[in-house]
């Protein structure tokens, strides 16, 4: 039996969360969602403590009310240095999006999402 990969998504936009839930389901991933960074860290930590860690995390760079992607990445690295996190944004010219590896991310996803890119980037992140 093939293991179902688990993805944690942190995005403050409910519509984005819904669309990603459908895309991830289509790609064969199980998903869990947080609207801001503190919630994402809590969910990630609880899964890790339960022995059911996430295979990857997708973090929105900019969050209106709460901790955004960069701060969340630092907090996740403190919990689990081997976290595999992707940064996501509609602002492709942001320095974090351009040089994502320098900020500790293993991939980048530009909004709007495209199924092929989502599948490819997640697959690359998980296989690393």
PDB file of N, CA and C in Angstrom, residues 84-121:
ATOM      1  N   UNK A  84      10.409  20.589   5.350  1.00  0.00           N
ATOM      2  CA  UNK A  84      10.459  20.868   3.908  1.00  0.00           C
ATOM      3  C   UNK A  84       9.349  21.857   3.611  1.00  0.00           C
ATOM      4  N   UNK A  85       9.735  23.106   3.427  1.00  0.00           N
ATOM      5  CA  UNK A  85       8.758  24.169   3.248  1.00  0.00           C
ATOM      6  C   UNK A  85       8.923  24.854   1.902  1.00  0.00           C
ATOM      7  N   UNK A  86       7.777  25.173   1.314  1.00  0.00           N
ATOM      8  CA  UNK A  86       7.709  25.918   0.062  1.00  0.00           C
ATOM      9  C   UNK A  86       7.132  27.287   0.379  1.00  0.00           C
ATOM     10  N   UNK A  87       7.672  28.325  -0.221  1.00  0.00           N
ATOM     11  CA  UNK A  87       7.136  29.665  -0.046  1.00  0.00           C
ATOM     12  C   UNK A  87       6.208  29.964  -1.216  1.00  0.00           C
ATOM     13  N   UNK A  88       5.117  30.661  -0.936  1.00  0.00           N
ATOM     14  CA  UNK A  88       4.109  30.933  -1.950  1.00  0.00           C
ATOM     15  C   UNK A  88       3.692  32.393  -1.906  1.00  0.00           C
ATOM     16  N   UNK A  89       3.513  32.986  -3.074  1.00  0.00           N
ATOM     17  CA  UNK A  89       3.083  34.380  -3.140  1.00  0.00           C
ATOM     18  C   UNK A  89       2.692  34.732  -4.570  1.00  0.00           C
ATOM     19  N   UNK A  90       1.921  35.793  -4.678  1.00  0.00           N
ATOM     20  CA  UNK A  90       1.610  36.345  -5.989  1.00  0.00           C
ATOM     21  C   UNK A  90       2.616  37.407  -6.396  1.00  0.00           C
ATOM     22  N   UNK A  91       3.565  37.690  -5.505  1.00  0.00           N
ATOM     23  CA  UNK A  91       4.584  38.711  -5.758  1.00  0.00           C
ATOM     24  C   UNK A  91       5.904  38.027  -6.120  1.00  0.00           C
ATOM     25  N   UNK A  92       6.053  37.695  -7.383  1.00  0.00           N
ATOM     26  CA  UNK A  92       7.208  36.912  -7.821  1.00  0.00           C
ATOM     27  C   UNK A  92       8.527  37.671  -7.755  1.00  0.00           C
ATOM     28  N   UNK A  93       8.482  38.994  -7.571  1.00  0.00           N
ATOM     29  CA  UNK A  93       9.721  39.773  -7.517  1.00  0.00           C
ATOM     30  C   UNK A  93      10.225  39.975  -6.090  1.00  0.00           C
ATOM     31  N   UNK A  94       9.520  39.458  -5.103  1.00  0.00           N
ATOM     32  CA  UNK A  94       9.970  39.569  -3.717  1.00  0.00           C
ATOM     33  C   UNK A  94      11.292  38.824  -3.570  1.00  0.00           C
ATOM     34  N   UNK A  95      12.255  39.368  -2.823  1.00  0.00           N
ATOM     35  CA  UNK A  95      13.554  38.709  -2.652  1.00  0.00           C
ATOM     36  C   UNK A  95      13.458  37.267  -2.137  1.00  0.00           C
ATOM     37  N   UNK A  96      12.495  36.992  -1.276  1.00  0.00           N
ATOM     38  CA  UNK A  96      12.327  35.628  -0.754  1.00  0.00           C
ATOM     39  C   UNK A  96      11.917  34.673  -1.874  1.00  0.00           C
ATOM     40  N   UNK A  97      11.073  35.134  -2.777  1.00  0.00           N
ATOM     41  CA  UNK A  97      10.621  34.301  -3.900  1.00  0.00           C
ATOM     42  C   UNK A  97      11.760  34.058  -4.887  1.00  0.00           C
ATOM     43  N   UNK A  98      12.599  35.059  -5.077  1.00  0.00           N
ATOM     44  CA  UNK A  98      13.689  34.949  -6.045  1.00  0.00           C
ATOM     45  C   UNK A  98      14.814  34.056  -5.521  1.00  0.00           C
ATOM     46  N   UNK A  99      15.161  34.209  -4.252  1.00  0.00           N
ATOM     47  CA  UNK A  99      16.284  33.476  -3.674  1.00  0.00           C
ATOM     48  C   UNK A  99      15.802  32.620  -2.492  1.00  0.00           C
ATOM     49  N   UNK A 100      14.763  31.829  -2.727  1.00  0.00           N
ATOM     50  CA  UNK A 100      14.089  31.086  -1.672  1.00  0.00           C
ATOM     51  C   UNK A 100      15.009  30.173  -0.870  1.00  0.00           C
ATOM     52  N   UNK A 101      16.000  29.567  -1.523  1.00  0.00           N
ATOM     53  CA  UNK A 101      16.904  28.656  -0.814  1.00  0.00           C
ATOM     54  C   UNK A 101      17.729  29.379   0.252  1.00  0.00           C
ATOM     55  N   UNK A 102      18.071  30.624   0.002  1.00  0.00           N
ATOM     56  CA  UNK A 102      18.837  31.406   0.974  1.00  0.00           C
ATOM     57  C   UNK A 102      18.036  31.653   2.248  1.00  0.00           C
ATOM     58  N   UNK A 103      16.712  31.554   2.152  1.00  0.00           N
ATOM     59  CA  UNK A 103      15.839  31.765   3.306  1.00  0.00           C
ATOM     60  C   UNK A 103      15.387  30.433   3.933  1.00  0.00           C
ATOM     61  N   UNK A 104      15.938  29.329   3.460  1.00  0.00           N
ATOM     62  CA  UNK A 104      15.643  28.026   4.046  1.00  0.00           C
ATOM     63  C   UNK A 104      14.517  27.252   3.403  1.00  0.00           C
ATOM     64  N   UNK A 105      13.942  27.789   2.336  1.00  0.00           N
ATOM     65  CA  UNK A 105      12.852  27.093   1.653  1.00  0.00           C
ATOM     66  C   UNK A 105      13.403  26.134   0.606  1.00  0.00           C
ATOM     67  N   UNK A 106      12.671  25.071   0.348  1.00  0.00           N
ATOM     68  CA  UNK A 106      13.151  24.096  -0.644  1.00  0.00           C
ATOM     69  C   UNK A 106      12.414  24.235  -1.977  1.00  0.00           C
ATOM     70  N   UNK A 107      11.515  25.210  -2.078  1.00  0.00           N
ATOM     71  CA  UNK A 107      10.815  25.429  -3.334  1.00  0.00           C
ATOM     72  C   UNK A 107       9.966  26.676  -3.269  1.00  0.00           C
ATOM     73  N   UNK A 108       9.460  27.072  -4.419  1.00  0.00           N
ATOM     74  CA  UNK A 108       8.648  28.274  -4.533  1.00  0.00           C
ATOM     75  C   UNK A 108       7.429  27.966  -5.409  1.00  0.00           C
ATOM     76  N   UNK A 109       6.283  28.483  -4.984  1.00  0.00           N
ATOM     77  CA  UNK A 109       5.048  28.347  -5.756  1.00  0.00           C
ATOM     78  C   UNK A 109       4.466  29.733  -5.986  1.00  0.00           C
ATOM     79  N   UNK A 110       4.344  30.117  -7.244  1.00  0.00           N
ATOM     80  CA  UNK A 110       3.760  31.412  -7.568  1.00  0.00           C
ATOM     81  C   UNK A 110       2.254  31.282  -7.715  1.00  0.00           C
ATOM     82  N   UNK A 111       1.555  32.305  -7.224  1.00  0.00           N
ATOM     83  CA  UNK A 111       0.110  32.378  -7.418  1.00  0.00           C
ATOM     84  C   UNK A 111      -0.149  33.161  -8.688  1.00  0.00           C
ATOM     85  N   UNK A 112      -1.148  32.823  -9.461  1.00  0.00           N
ATOM     86  CA  UNK A 112      -2.097  31.732  -9.238  1.00  0.00           C
ATOM     87  C   UNK A 112      -1.442  30.369  -9.466  1.00  0.00           C
ATOM     88  N   UNK A 113      -1.943  29.388  -8.748  1.00  0.00           N
ATOM     89  CA  UNK A 113      -1.386  28.043  -8.831  1.00  0.00           C
ATOM     90  C   UNK A 113      -1.773  27.355 -10.130  1.00  0.00           C
ATOM     91  N   UNK A 114      -0.861  26.526 -10.602  1.00  0.00           N
ATOM     92  CA  UNK A 114      -1.109  25.687 -11.775  1.00  0.00           C
ATOM     93  C   UNK A 114      -0.839  24.250 -11.352  1.00  0.00           C
ATOM     94  N   UNK A 115      -1.716  23.343 -11.735  1.00  0.00           N
ATOM     95  CA  UNK A 115      -1.650  21.957 -11.297  1.00  0.00           C
ATOM     96  C   UNK A 115      -0.284  21.323 -11.580  1.00  0.00           C
ATOM     97  N   UNK A 116       0.232  21.508 -12.778  1.00  0.00           N
ATOM     98  CA  UNK A 116       1.506  20.881 -13.148  1.00  0.00           C
ATOM     99  C   UNK A 116       2.649  21.390 -12.265  1.00  0.00           C
ATOM    100  N   UNK A 117       2.699  22.700 -12.042  1.00  0.00           N
ATOM    101  CA  UNK A 117       3.760  23.277 -11.215  1.00  0.00           C
ATOM    102  C   UNK A 117       3.625  22.817  -9.765  1.00  0.00           C
ATOM    103  N   UNK A 118       2.403  22.776  -9.254  1.00  0.00           N
ATOM    104  CA  UNK A 118       2.175  22.327  -7.885  1.00  0.00           C
ATOM    105  C   UNK A 118       2.660  20.893  -7.711  1.00  0.00           C
ATOM    106  N   UNK A 119       2.274  20.021  -8.621  1.00  0.00           N
ATOM    107  CA  UNK A 119       2.707  18.620  -8.546  1.00  0.00           C
ATOM    108  C   UNK A 119       4.211  18.467  -8.647  1.00  0.00           C
ATOM    109  N   UNK A 120       4.821  19.215  -9.567  1.00  0.00           N
ATOM    110  CA  UNK A 120       6.262  19.119  -9.775  1.00  0.00           C
ATOM    111  C   UNK A 120       7.041  19.621  -8.570  1.00  0.00           C
ATOM    112  N   UNK A 121       6.686  20.812  -8.085  1.00  0.00           N
ATOM    113  CA  UNK A 121       7.432  21.421  -6.976  1.00  0.00           C
ATOM    114  C   UNK A 121       7.266  20.600  -5.687  1.00  0.00           C
TER     115      UNK A 121
END
